[in-house]
Amino acid sequence: MSLSALMHWFENVGFIWPWMVAFLPLPWLIRPFLKPAQQKQIPLLAPHLVSRLRVNQSVQPLQKPSADRLRLPLLFLALWLVLLLAAMRPVWFLTPTPFESSGRDMLLSVDLSGSMEKPDMLLNGRNVDRLVALKSVVDEFIAQRQGDRMGLIVFGTEAFIVSPLTYDLSAIQQLLQETQIGMAGNNTAIGDSIGLAIKHLQGVRNNKAVLVLLTDGSNNAGAVEPLDAAKKAAEVGLVIHTIAFGDVQPGVSRNRVFDIDTEALEAISALTGGESFVASQTQQLAQIYKRINEIESTQFTLNQFRARTELFSWPLGLALLLSFYLVWRSITPRPSKESA
């Protein structure tokens, strides 16, 4: 390994709790206060040795000097050092991963009522139902919102949060693809879907978000009137863009064939500072989401995320092996010098 590679290796090593090194002198601090182990040997009665010690002052003292009392056996010292190293939690940092964040929160509200199964949309030259066309367009829209937090709401007779706000856009795409017509009921609760978005945003303490609401019908279910919900949304800072999707004619305030209440959708957008759109074909819907993408574009903030791997198990395993060896050595009788 070259010197530069070795330096790079050390740059990627760090400690989560480096302050644990302050405990390094702990064994030397507590050792003077520990009493020596009691000896079970019977003291030797030798009066002639005692008298000889009194006469001969050059005899070495029987008690060990203080410096020797502070000295630790080498293996115990090694055990303490590896335990301390494990307690400092060494980690290996992986290559930094760039992470973009815009700070924009956006909820998608999708109508799954029974009318969405009408196969009146063209996609790649063939007729598909409205939900299939919607999925193909919104999937690309979600992919373009990197750095945003997005959430998904579906509604029919009732409204449900499929996903709360998250940076995991792949999960949002997957969950959208798994939605089915009628899974929330066959009616259209537009007011409830707005109310649910408000409730979720208040739960995460968000006062600046965007709701993109798509429907092919008018409100005919739920406990909340759409305009009342829109007024509350304006109070909490929620901007709502509405999309009337289906067999509607631009410029016609209310479609009498499929009863898309475009007047109510326009009023919802106007009350909350959003825009109202009408799409009768897949291509138009794609252009609308492109337009929303431009309206809600923001500057990204580049962050760095460094994954890490904990390394404490290595010194901890070494400490365990040393402990086993010390226990084995203490219980194994040693051969006497005479037998040797």
mmCIF file of C-alpha atoms in Angstrom:
data_model
loop_
_atom_site.group_PDB
_atom_site.id
_atom_site.type_symbol
_atom_site.label_atom_id
_atom_site.label_comp_id
_atom_site.label_asym_id
_atom_site.label_seq_id
_atom_site.Cartn_x
_atom_site.Cartn_y
_atom_site.Cartn_z
ATOM 1 C CA MET A 1 0.000 0.000 0.000
ATOM 2 C CA SER A 2 1.460 3.364 -1.012
ATOM 3 C CA LEU A 3 1.773 6.274 1.390
ATOM 4 C CA SER A 4 -0.984 8.271 -0.370
ATOM 5 C CA ALA A 5 -3.361 5.295 -0.202
ATOM 6 C CA LEU A 6 -2.561 4.875 3.486
ATOM 7 C CA MET A 7 -3.271 8.576 4.133
ATOM 8 C CA HIS A 8 -6.565 8.275 2.220
ATOM 9 C CA TRP A 9 -7.471 5.259 4.356
ATOM 10 C CA PHE A 10 -6.926 7.213 7.575
ATOM 11 C CA GLU A 11 -8.966 10.151 6.237
ATOM 12 C CA ASN A 12 -11.989 7.869 5.990
ATOM 13 C CA VAL A 13 -11.688 6.647 9.581
ATOM 14 C CA GLY A 14 -13.334 8.525 12.420
ATOM 15 C CA PHE A 15 -14.812 8.081 15.883
ATOM 16 C CA ILE A 16 -18.379 8.680 17.000
ATOM 17 C CA TRP A 17 -17.452 9.084 20.680
ATOM 18 C CA PRO A 18 -13.794 10.294 20.690
ATOM 19 C CA TRP A 19 -14.286 11.801 24.156
ATOM 20 C CA MET A 20 -14.134 8.273 25.589
ATOM 21 C CA VAL A 21 -10.326 8.592 25.433
ATOM 22 C CA ALA A 22 -10.640 10.662 28.626
ATOM 23 C CA PHE A 23 -11.124 7.357 30.496
ATOM 24 C CA LEU A 24 -7.634 6.157 29.478
ATOM 25 C CA PRO A 25 -5.942 6.825 32.893
ATOM 26 C CA LEU A 26 -8.835 5.247 34.830
ATOM 27 C CA PRO A 27 -6.983 1.982 35.769
ATOM 28 C CA TRP A 28 -3.997 3.933 37.156
ATOM 29 C CA LEU A 29 -6.331 6.208 39.153
ATOM 30 C CA ILE A 30 -8.261 3.443 40.880
ATOM 31 C CA ARG A 31 -5.374 0.981 41.336
ATOM 32 C CA PRO A 32 -3.869 2.704 44.470
ATOM 33 C CA PHE A 33 -7.263 2.436 46.203
ATOM 34 C CA LEU A 34 -7.621 -1.274 45.589
ATOM 35 C CA LYS A 35 -6.577 -3.535 48.462
ATOM 36 C CA PRO A 36 -4.236 -6.407 47.591
ATOM 37 C CA ALA A 37 -5.809 -9.820 47.464
ATOM 38 C CA GLN A 38 -5.720 -11.717 50.712
ATOM 39 C CA GLN A 39 -3.071 -14.433 50.895
ATOM 40 C CA LYS A 40 -4.236 -17.816 52.142
ATOM 41 C CA GLN A 41 -0.717 -18.936 53.020
ATOM 42 C CA ILE A 42 0.242 -19.394 56.674
ATOM 43 C CA PRO A 43 2.948 -16.879 57.607
ATOM 44 C CA LEU A 44 6.329 -18.408 58.198
ATOM 45 C CA LEU A 45 7.546 -18.123 61.776
ATOM 46 C CA ALA A 46 11.243 -17.452 61.579
ATOM 47 C CA PRO A 47 12.503 -15.352 64.530
ATOM 48 C CA HIS A 48 16.063 -15.586 63.394
ATOM 49 C CA LEU A 49 15.183 -13.922 60.065
ATOM 50 C CA VAL A 50 13.402 -11.050 61.844
ATOM 51 C CA SER A 51 16.399 -10.377 64.047
ATOM 52 C CA ARG A 52 18.654 -10.519 61.035
ATOM 53 C CA LEU A 53 16.525 -7.950 59.203
ATOM 54 C CA ARG A 54 16.741 -5.574 62.140
ATOM 55 C CA VAL A 55 20.507 -5.810 62.134
ATOM 56 C CA ASN A 56 21.098 -5.704 58.395
ATOM 57 C CA GLN A 57 19.795 -2.348 57.098
ATOM 58 C CA SER A 58 20.819 -3.097 53.528
ATOM 59 C CA VAL A 59 18.077 -5.652 53.078
ATOM 60 C CA GLN A 60 15.607 -4.643 50.378
ATOM 61 C CA PRO A 61 12.137 -3.544 51.637
ATOM 62 C CA LEU A 62 9.446 -6.210 51.538
ATOM 63 C CA GLN A 63 6.750 -3.761 50.256
ATOM 64 C CA LYS A 64 6.876 -2.787 46.614
ATOM 65 C CA PRO A 65 7.684 0.833 45.741
ATOM 66 C CA SER A 66 4.721 3.025 44.687
ATOM 67 C CA ALA A 67 5.909 3.091 41.027
ATOM 68 C CA ASP A 68 5.734 -0.703 40.859
ATOM 69 C CA ARG A 69 2.233 -0.699 42.366
ATOM 70 C CA LEU A 70 0.996 1.465 39.462
ATOM 71 C CA ARG A 71 2.467 -0.820 36.855
ATOM 72 C CA LEU A 72 -0.136 -2.912 34.989
ATOM 73 C CA PRO A 73 0.487 -6.317 33.473
ATOM 74 C CA LEU A 74 1.025 -6.044 29.748
ATOM 75 C CA LEU A 75 -1.970 -8.178 28.781
ATOM 76 C CA PHE A 76 -4.324 -6.280 31.080
ATOM 77 C CA LEU A 77 -3.075 -3.038 29.587
ATOM 78 C CA ALA A 78 -3.748 -4.351 26.057
ATOM 79 C CA LEU A 79 -7.225 -5.466 27.136
ATOM 80 C CA TRP A 80 -8.016 -2.019 28.501
ATOM 81 C CA LEU A 81 -6.786 -0.276 25.333
ATOM 82 C CA VAL A 82 -8.887 -2.380 22.947
ATOM 83 C CA LEU A 83 -11.945 -1.963 25.183
ATOM 84 C CA LEU A 84 -11.439 1.787 25.119
ATOM 85 C CA LEU A 85 -11.008 1.708 21.347
ATOM 86 C CA ALA A 86 -14.314 -0.153 20.977
ATOM 87 C CA ALA A 87 -16.044 2.344 23.282
ATOM 88 C CA MET A 88 -14.895 5.215 21.046
ATOM 89 C CA ARG A 89 -16.958 3.622 18.231
ATOM 90 C CA PRO A 90 -14.567 3.742 15.265
ATOM 91 C CA VAL A 91 -16.337 4.078 11.902
ATOM 92 C CA TRP A 92 -15.366 3.808 8.271
ATOM 93 C CA PHE A 93 -16.896 6.596 6.149
ATOM 94 C CA LEU A 94 -17.890 5.613 2.633
ATOM 95 C CA THR A 95 -17.623 7.853 -0.421
ATOM 96 C CA PRO A 96 -19.752 11.027 -0.005
ATOM 97 C CA THR A 97 -23.034 10.925 -1.921
ATOM 98 C CA PRO A 98 -24.424 14.214 -3.308
ATOM 99 C CA PHE A 99 -27.962 14.915 -2.139
ATOM 100 C CA GLU A 100 -30.155 17.703 -3.515
ATOM 101 C CA SER A 101 -32.933 19.320 -1.559
ATOM 102 C CA SER A 102 -35.275 22.052 -2.768
ATOM 103 C CA GLY A 103 -37.394 22.441 0.336
ATOM 104 C CA ARG A 104 -40.563 22.168 -1.809
ATOM 105 C CA ASP A 105 -43.384 19.970 -0.521
ATOM 106 C CA MET A 106 -45.954 18.749 -3.032
ATOM 107 C CA LEU A 107 -48.983 16.502 -2.646
ATOM 108 C CA LEU A 108 -50.668 14.735 -5.552
ATOM 109 C CA SER A 109 -54.391 14.073 -5.179
ATOM 110 C CA VAL A 110 -55.761 11.559 -7.688
ATOM 111 C CA ASP A 111 -59.402 10.746 -8.409
ATOM 112 C CA LEU A 112 -60.014 6.965 -8.445
ATOM 113 C CA SER A 113 -63.793 7.092 -8.839
ATOM 114 C CA GLY A 114 -65.581 4.735 -11.195
ATOM 115 C CA SER A 115 -65.674 7.238 -14.073
ATOM 116 C CA MET A 116 -61.873 7.017 -14.401
ATOM 117 C CA GLU A 117 -62.227 3.635 -16.087
ATOM 118 C CA LYS A 118 -63.712 5.144 -19.241
ATOM 119 C CA PRO A 119 -61.321 4.207 -22.126
ATOM 120 C CA ASP A 120 -61.445 7.520 -23.942
ATOM 121 C CA MET A 121 -57.720 8.436 -23.793
ATOM 122 C CA LEU A 122 -55.110 7.833 -26.465
ATOM 123 C CA LEU A 123 -51.718 6.551 -25.347
ATOM 124 C CA ASN A 124 -49.131 5.372 -27.893
ATOM 125 C CA GLY A 125 -51.825 5.020 -30.537
ATOM 126 C CA ARG A 126 -54.299 2.947 -28.539
ATOM 127 C CA ASN A 127 -57.261 3.709 -26.331
ATOM 128 C CA VAL A 128 -56.690 3.385 -22.600
ATOM 129 C CA ASP A 129 -58.714 4.355 -19.583
ATOM 130 C CA ARG A 130 -58.127 7.671 -17.851
ATOM 131 C CA LEU A 131 -56.175 6.220 -14.942
ATOM 132 C CA VAL A 132 -53.666 4.491 -17.240
ATOM 133 C CA ALA A 133 -53.145 7.743 -19.132
ATOM 134 C CA LEU A 134 -52.773 9.618 -15.850
ATOM 135 C CA LYS A 135 -50.175 7.164 -14.529
ATOM 136 C CA SER A 136 -48.046 7.466 -17.666
ATOM 137 C CA VAL A 137 -47.963 11.256 -17.419
ATOM 138 C CA VAL A 138 -47.601 11.653 -13.657
ATOM 139 C CA ASP A 139 -44.849 9.035 -13.463
ATOM 140 C CA GLU A 140 -42.609 11.257 -15.582
ATOM 141 C CA PHE A 141 -43.695 14.328 -13.623
ATOM 142 C CA ILE A 142 -42.632 12.713 -10.345
ATOM 143 C CA ALA A 143 -39.255 11.745 -11.812
ATOM 144 C CA GLN A 144 -38.611 15.419 -12.631
ATOM 145 C CA ARG A 145 -39.221 16.565 -9.052
ATOM 146 C CA GLN A 146 -35.883 15.388 -7.630
ATOM 147 C CA GLY A 147 -35.137 17.227 -4.409
ATOM 148 C CA ASP A 148 -38.822 17.726 -3.536
ATOM 149 C CA ARG A 149 -40.776 15.957 -0.858
ATOM 150 C CA MET A 150 -43.891 14.450 -2.385
ATOM 151 C CA GLY A 151 -46.949 12.704 -1.030
ATOM 152 C CA LEU A 152 -49.868 10.859 -2.612
ATOM 153 C CA ILE A 153 -53.583 11.078 -1.822
ATOM 154 C CA VAL A 154 -56.320 9.108 -3.587
ATOM 155 C CA PHE A 155 -59.996 9.750 -3.298
ATOM 156 C CA GLY A 156 -63.338 8.338 -4.357
ATOM 157 C CA THR A 157 -66.212 8.086 -1.918
ATOM 158 C CA GLU A 158 -63.541 8.652 0.751
ATOM 159 C CA ALA A 159 -60.047 10.099 0.728
ATOM 160 C CA PHE A 160 -56.908 8.265 1.830
ATOM 161 C CA ILE A 161 -53.227 9.115 2.177
ATOM 162 C CA VAL A 162 -51.302 6.479 0.249
ATOM 163 C CA SER A 163 -47.953 8.035 1.091
ATOM 164 C CA PRO A 164 -47.038 10.913 3.406
ATOM 165 C CA LEU A 165 -44.489 13.483 2.296
ATOM 166 C CA THR A 166 -41.216 11.757 1.486
ATOM 167 C CA TYR A 167 -38.033 12.226 -0.540
ATOM 168 C CA ASP A 168 -38.370 8.675 -1.817
ATOM 169 C CA LEU A 169 -39.874 9.506 -5.193
ATOM 170 C CA SER A 170 -39.418 5.948 -6.432
ATOM 171 C CA ALA A 171 -41.824 4.807 -3.719
ATOM 172 C CA ILE A 172 -44.360 7.426 -4.828
ATOM 173 C CA GLN A 173 -44.087 6.199 -8.418
ATOM 174 C CA GLN A 174 -44.520 2.588 -7.326
ATOM 175 C CA LEU A 175 -47.526 3.354 -5.134
ATOM 176 C CA LEU A 176 -49.177 5.340 -7.918
ATOM 177 C CA GLN A 177 -48.754 2.442 -10.323
ATOM 178 C CA GLU A 178 -50.416 0.118 -7.785
ATOM 179 C CA THR A 179 -53.571 2.227 -7.439
ATOM 180 C CA GLN A 180 -56.780 0.800 -8.882
ATOM 181 C CA ILE A 181 -60.060 2.357 -9.952
ATOM 182 C CA GLY A 182 -62.698 2.097 -7.245
ATOM 183 C CA MET A 183 -60.281 1.256 -4.404
ATOM 184 C CA ALA A 184 -61.483 4.382 -2.578
ATOM 185 C CA GLY A 185 -65.121 4.065 -3.672
ATOM 186 C CA ASN A 186 -66.945 5.025 -6.852
ATOM 187 C CA ASN A 187 -68.053 8.559 -5.918
ATOM 188 C CA THR A 188 -66.014 11.786 -5.783
ATOM 189 C CA ALA A 189 -65.105 13.436 -2.482
ATOM 190 C CA ILE A 190 -63.049 16.442 -3.622
ATOM 191 C CA GLY A 191 -63.593 18.414 -0.415
ATOM 192 C CA ASP A 192 -62.461 15.502 1.742
ATOM 193 C CA SER A 193 -59.260 15.092 -0.282
ATOM 194 C CA ILE A 194 -58.383 18.764 0.294
ATOM 195 C CA GLY A 195 -59.245 18.431 3.974
ATOM 196 C CA LEU A 196 -57.028 15.379 4.276
ATOM 197 C CA ALA A 197 -54.134 17.259 2.667
ATOM 198 C CA ILE A 198 -54.581 20.119 5.161
ATOM 199 C CA LYS A 199 -54.686 17.700 8.095
ATOM 200 C CA HIS A 200 -51.498 15.962 6.944
ATOM 201 C CA LEU A 201 -49.609 19.228 6.436
ATOM 202 C CA GLN A 202 -50.644 20.491 9.853
ATOM 203 C CA GLY A 203 -49.395 17.224 11.325
ATOM 204 C CA VAL A 204 -45.932 17.802 9.855
ATOM 205 C CA ARG A 205 -46.055 21.539 10.735
ATOM 206 C CA ASN A 206 -45.876 22.657 7.115
ATOM 207 C CA ASN A 207 -47.282 26.056 6.154
ATOM 208 C CA LYS A 208 -46.032 26.216 2.572
ATOM 209 C CA ALA A 209 -46.970 23.391 0.237
ATOM 210 C CA VAL A 210 -48.625 22.664 -3.105
ATOM 211 C CA LEU A 211 -51.503 20.324 -3.883
ATOM 212 C CA VAL A 212 -52.112 19.137 -7.457
ATOM 213 C CA LEU A 213 -55.687 17.874 -7.565
ATOM 214 C CA LEU A 214 -56.927 15.902 -10.574
ATOM 215 C CA THR A 215 -60.531 14.811 -11.057
ATOM 216 C CA ASP A 216 -62.920 13.855 -13.835
ATOM 217 C CA GLY A 217 -66.089 14.587 -11.867
ATOM 218 C CA SER A 218 -67.785 16.891 -9.392
ATOM 219 C CA ASN A 219 -68.019 16.614 -5.662
ATOM 220 C CA ASN A 220 -70.840 14.202 -4.760
ATOM 221 C CA ALA A 221 -69.552 12.575 -1.572
ATOM 222 C CA GLY A 222 -67.712 13.376 1.629
ATOM 223 C CA ALA A 223 -68.352 15.554 4.642
ATOM 224 C CA VAL A 224 -66.460 18.682 3.538
ATOM 225 C CA GLU A 225 -67.583 21.147 0.879
ATOM 226 C CA PRO A 226 -64.776 21.855 -1.631
ATOM 227 C CA LEU A 227 -64.975 25.639 -1.329
ATOM 228 C CA ASP A 228 -64.945 25.507 2.473
ATOM 229 C CA ALA A 229 -61.886 23.282 2.279
ATOM 230 C CA ALA A 230 -60.262 25.670 -0.191
ATOM 231 C CA LYS A 231 -60.774 28.619 2.182
ATOM 232 C CA LYS A 232 -59.122 26.654 4.980
ATOM 233 C CA ALA A 233 -56.297 25.685 2.620
ATOM 234 C CA ALA A 234 -55.665 29.346 1.849
ATOM 235 C CA GLU A 235 -55.435 30.068 5.590
ATOM 236 C CA VAL A 236 -52.715 27.443 6.098
ATOM 237 C CA GLY A 237 -50.723 28.428 2.997
ATOM 238 C CA LEU A 238 -51.648 25.490 0.769
ATOM 239 C CA VAL A 239 -51.653 26.338 -2.948
ATOM 240 C CA ILE A 240 -53.962 24.125 -5.024
ATOM 241 C CA HIS A 241 -53.622 23.548 -8.761
ATOM 242 C CA THR A 242 -56.711 21.801 -10.156
ATOM 243 C CA ILE A 243 -56.952 19.689 -13.303
ATOM 244 C CA ALA A 244 -60.276 18.750 -14.893
ATOM 245 C CA PHE A 245 -59.464 15.576 -16.785
ATOM 246 C CA GLY A 246 -61.865 13.893 -19.191
ATOM 247 C CA ASP A 247 -64.269 14.708 -21.971
ATOM 248 C CA VAL A 248 -64.441 18.431 -21.292
ATOM 249 C CA GLN A 249 -64.394 21.365 -23.675
ATOM 250 C CA PRO A 250 -62.082 24.268 -22.839
ATOM 251 C CA GLY A 251 -64.060 27.443 -22.228
ATOM 252 C CA VAL A 252 -67.174 25.604 -21.112
ATOM 253 C CA SER A 253 -67.756 26.330 -17.448
ATOM 254 C CA ARG A 254 -69.555 23.092 -16.681
ATOM 255 C CA ASN A 255 -69.464 19.905 -18.674
ATOM 256 C CA ARG A 256 -72.941 18.467 -18.769
ATOM 257 C CA VAL A 257 -71.963 15.075 -20.162
ATOM 258 C CA PHE A 258 -69.722 13.834 -17.393
ATOM 259 C CA ASP A 259 -70.595 16.519 -14.879
ATOM 260 C CA ILE A 260 -67.107 17.893 -14.323
ATOM 261 C CA ASP A 261 -67.660 20.923 -12.122
ATOM 262 C CA THR A 262 -65.008 23.163 -13.652
ATOM 263 C CA GLU A 263 -66.504 26.226 -11.930
ATOM 264 C CA ALA A 264 -65.777 24.749 -8.525
ATOM 265 C CA LEU A 265 -62.274 23.708 -9.580
ATOM 266 C CA GLU A 266 -61.525 27.222 -10.849
ATOM 267 C CA ALA A 267 -62.830 28.700 -7.604
ATOM 268 C CA ILE A 268 -60.642 26.352 -5.553
ATOM 269 C CA SER A 269 -57.538 27.403 -7.483
ATOM 270 C CA ALA A 270 -58.426 31.097 -7.293
ATOM 271 C CA LEU A 271 -58.971 30.982 -3.530
ATOM 272 C CA THR A 272 -55.597 29.336 -2.860
ATOM 273 C CA GLY A 273 -53.451 31.192 -5.421
ATOM 274 C CA GLY A 274 -53.123 28.240 -7.793
ATOM 275 C CA GLU A 275 -54.065 27.687 -11.413
ATOM 276 C CA SER A 276 -56.874 25.703 -12.975
ATOM 277 C CA PHE A 277 -56.356 23.482 -16.014
ATOM 278 C CA VAL A 278 -58.513 21.426 -18.359
ATOM 279 C CA ALA A 279 -57.298 18.359 -20.278
ATOM 280 C CA SER A 280 -59.342 16.175 -22.601
ATOM 281 C CA GLN A 281 -56.449 14.063 -23.906
ATOM 282 C CA THR A 282 -53.224 12.528 -22.658
ATOM 283 C CA GLN A 283 -51.004 14.968 -24.530
ATOM 284 C CA GLN A 284 -52.822 17.928 -23.008
ATOM 285 C CA LEU A 285 -52.421 16.404 -19.559
ATOM 286 C CA ALA A 286 -48.678 16.019 -20.156
ATOM 287 C CA GLN A 287 -48.425 19.685 -21.138
ATOM 288 C CA ILE A 288 -50.298 20.701 -17.983
ATOM 289 C CA TYR A 289 -47.939 18.806 -15.706
ATOM 290 C CA LYS A 290 -45.029 20.315 -17.616
ATOM 291 C CA ARG A 291 -46.511 23.741 -16.947
ATOM 292 C CA ILE A 292 -46.917 22.951 -13.234
ATOM 293 C CA ASN A 293 -43.337 21.733 -13.158
ATOM 294 C CA GLU A 294 -42.225 25.125 -14.496
ATOM 295 C CA ILE A 295 -44.430 27.072 -12.067
ATOM 296 C CA GLU A 296 -43.157 25.175 -9.055
ATOM 297 C CA SER A 297 -39.487 25.011 -10.042
ATOM 298 C CA THR A 298 -37.094 25.917 -7.223
ATOM 299 C CA GLN A 299 -33.382 26.204 -6.575
ATOM 300 C CA PHE A 300 -31.745 23.081 -5.220
ATOM 301 C CA THR A 301 -29.419 22.995 -2.292
ATOM 302 C CA LEU A 302 -26.559 20.536 -2.674
ATOM 303 C CA ASN A 303 -25.786 18.521 0.438
ATOM 304 C CA GLN A 304 -23.381 15.687 1.090
ATOM 305 C CA PHE A 305 -24.413 12.461 2.718
ATOM 306 C CA ARG A 306 -21.718 10.080 3.962
ATOM 307 C CA ALA A 307 -22.738 6.565 4.812
ATOM 308 C CA ARG A 308 -20.633 4.876 7.460
ATOM 309 C CA THR A 309 -19.818 1.417 8.733
ATOM 310 C CA GLU A 310 -19.319 0.738 12.424
ATOM 311 C CA LEU A 311 -15.966 -0.944 13.249
ATOM 312 C CA PHE A 312 -16.310 -1.371 17.028
ATOM 313 C CA SER A 313 -16.956 -5.111 16.688
ATOM 314 C CA TRP A 314 -13.278 -5.743 15.735
ATOM 315 C CA PRO A 315 -11.632 -4.335 18.906
ATOM 316 C CA LEU A 316 -14.505 -5.723 20.968
ATOM 317 C CA GLY A 317 -13.901 -9.197 19.556
ATOM 318 C CA LEU A 318 -10.172 -8.885 20.275
ATOM 319 C CA ALA A 319 -10.994 -7.848 23.859
ATOM 320 C CA LEU A 320 -13.169 -10.926 24.219
ATOM 321 C CA LEU A 321 -10.359 -13.205 23.052
ATOM 322 C CA LEU A 322 -7.901 -11.549 25.442
ATOM 323 C CA SER A 323 -10.381 -11.996 28.297
ATOM 324 C CA PHE A 324 -10.706 -15.708 27.535
ATOM 325 C CA TYR A 325 -6.942 -16.073 27.495
ATOM 326 C CA LEU A 326 -6.505 -14.245 30.822
ATOM 327 C CA VAL A 327 -9.188 -16.371 32.483
ATOM 328 C CA TRP A 328 -7.614 -19.551 31.107
ATOM 329 C CA ARG A 329 -4.202 -18.497 32.368
ATOM 330 C CA SER A 330 -5.530 -17.655 35.854
ATOM 331 C CA ILE A 331 -7.229 -21.041 36.336
ATOM 332 C CA THR A 332 -4.425 -23.133 34.860
ATOM 333 C CA PRO A 333 -1.905 -24.228 37.534
ATOM 334 C CA ARG A 334 1.634 -23.146 36.799
ATOM 335 C CA PRO A 335 4.567 -25.551 37.171
ATOM 336 C CA SER A 336 6.718 -24.793 40.203
ATOM 337 C CA LYS A 337 10.365 -23.944 39.844
ATOM 338 C CA GLU A 338 11.388 -27.046 41.753
ATOM 339 C CA SER A 339 9.517 -29.346 39.359
ATOM 340 C CA ALA A 340 11.107 -27.456 36.481
#
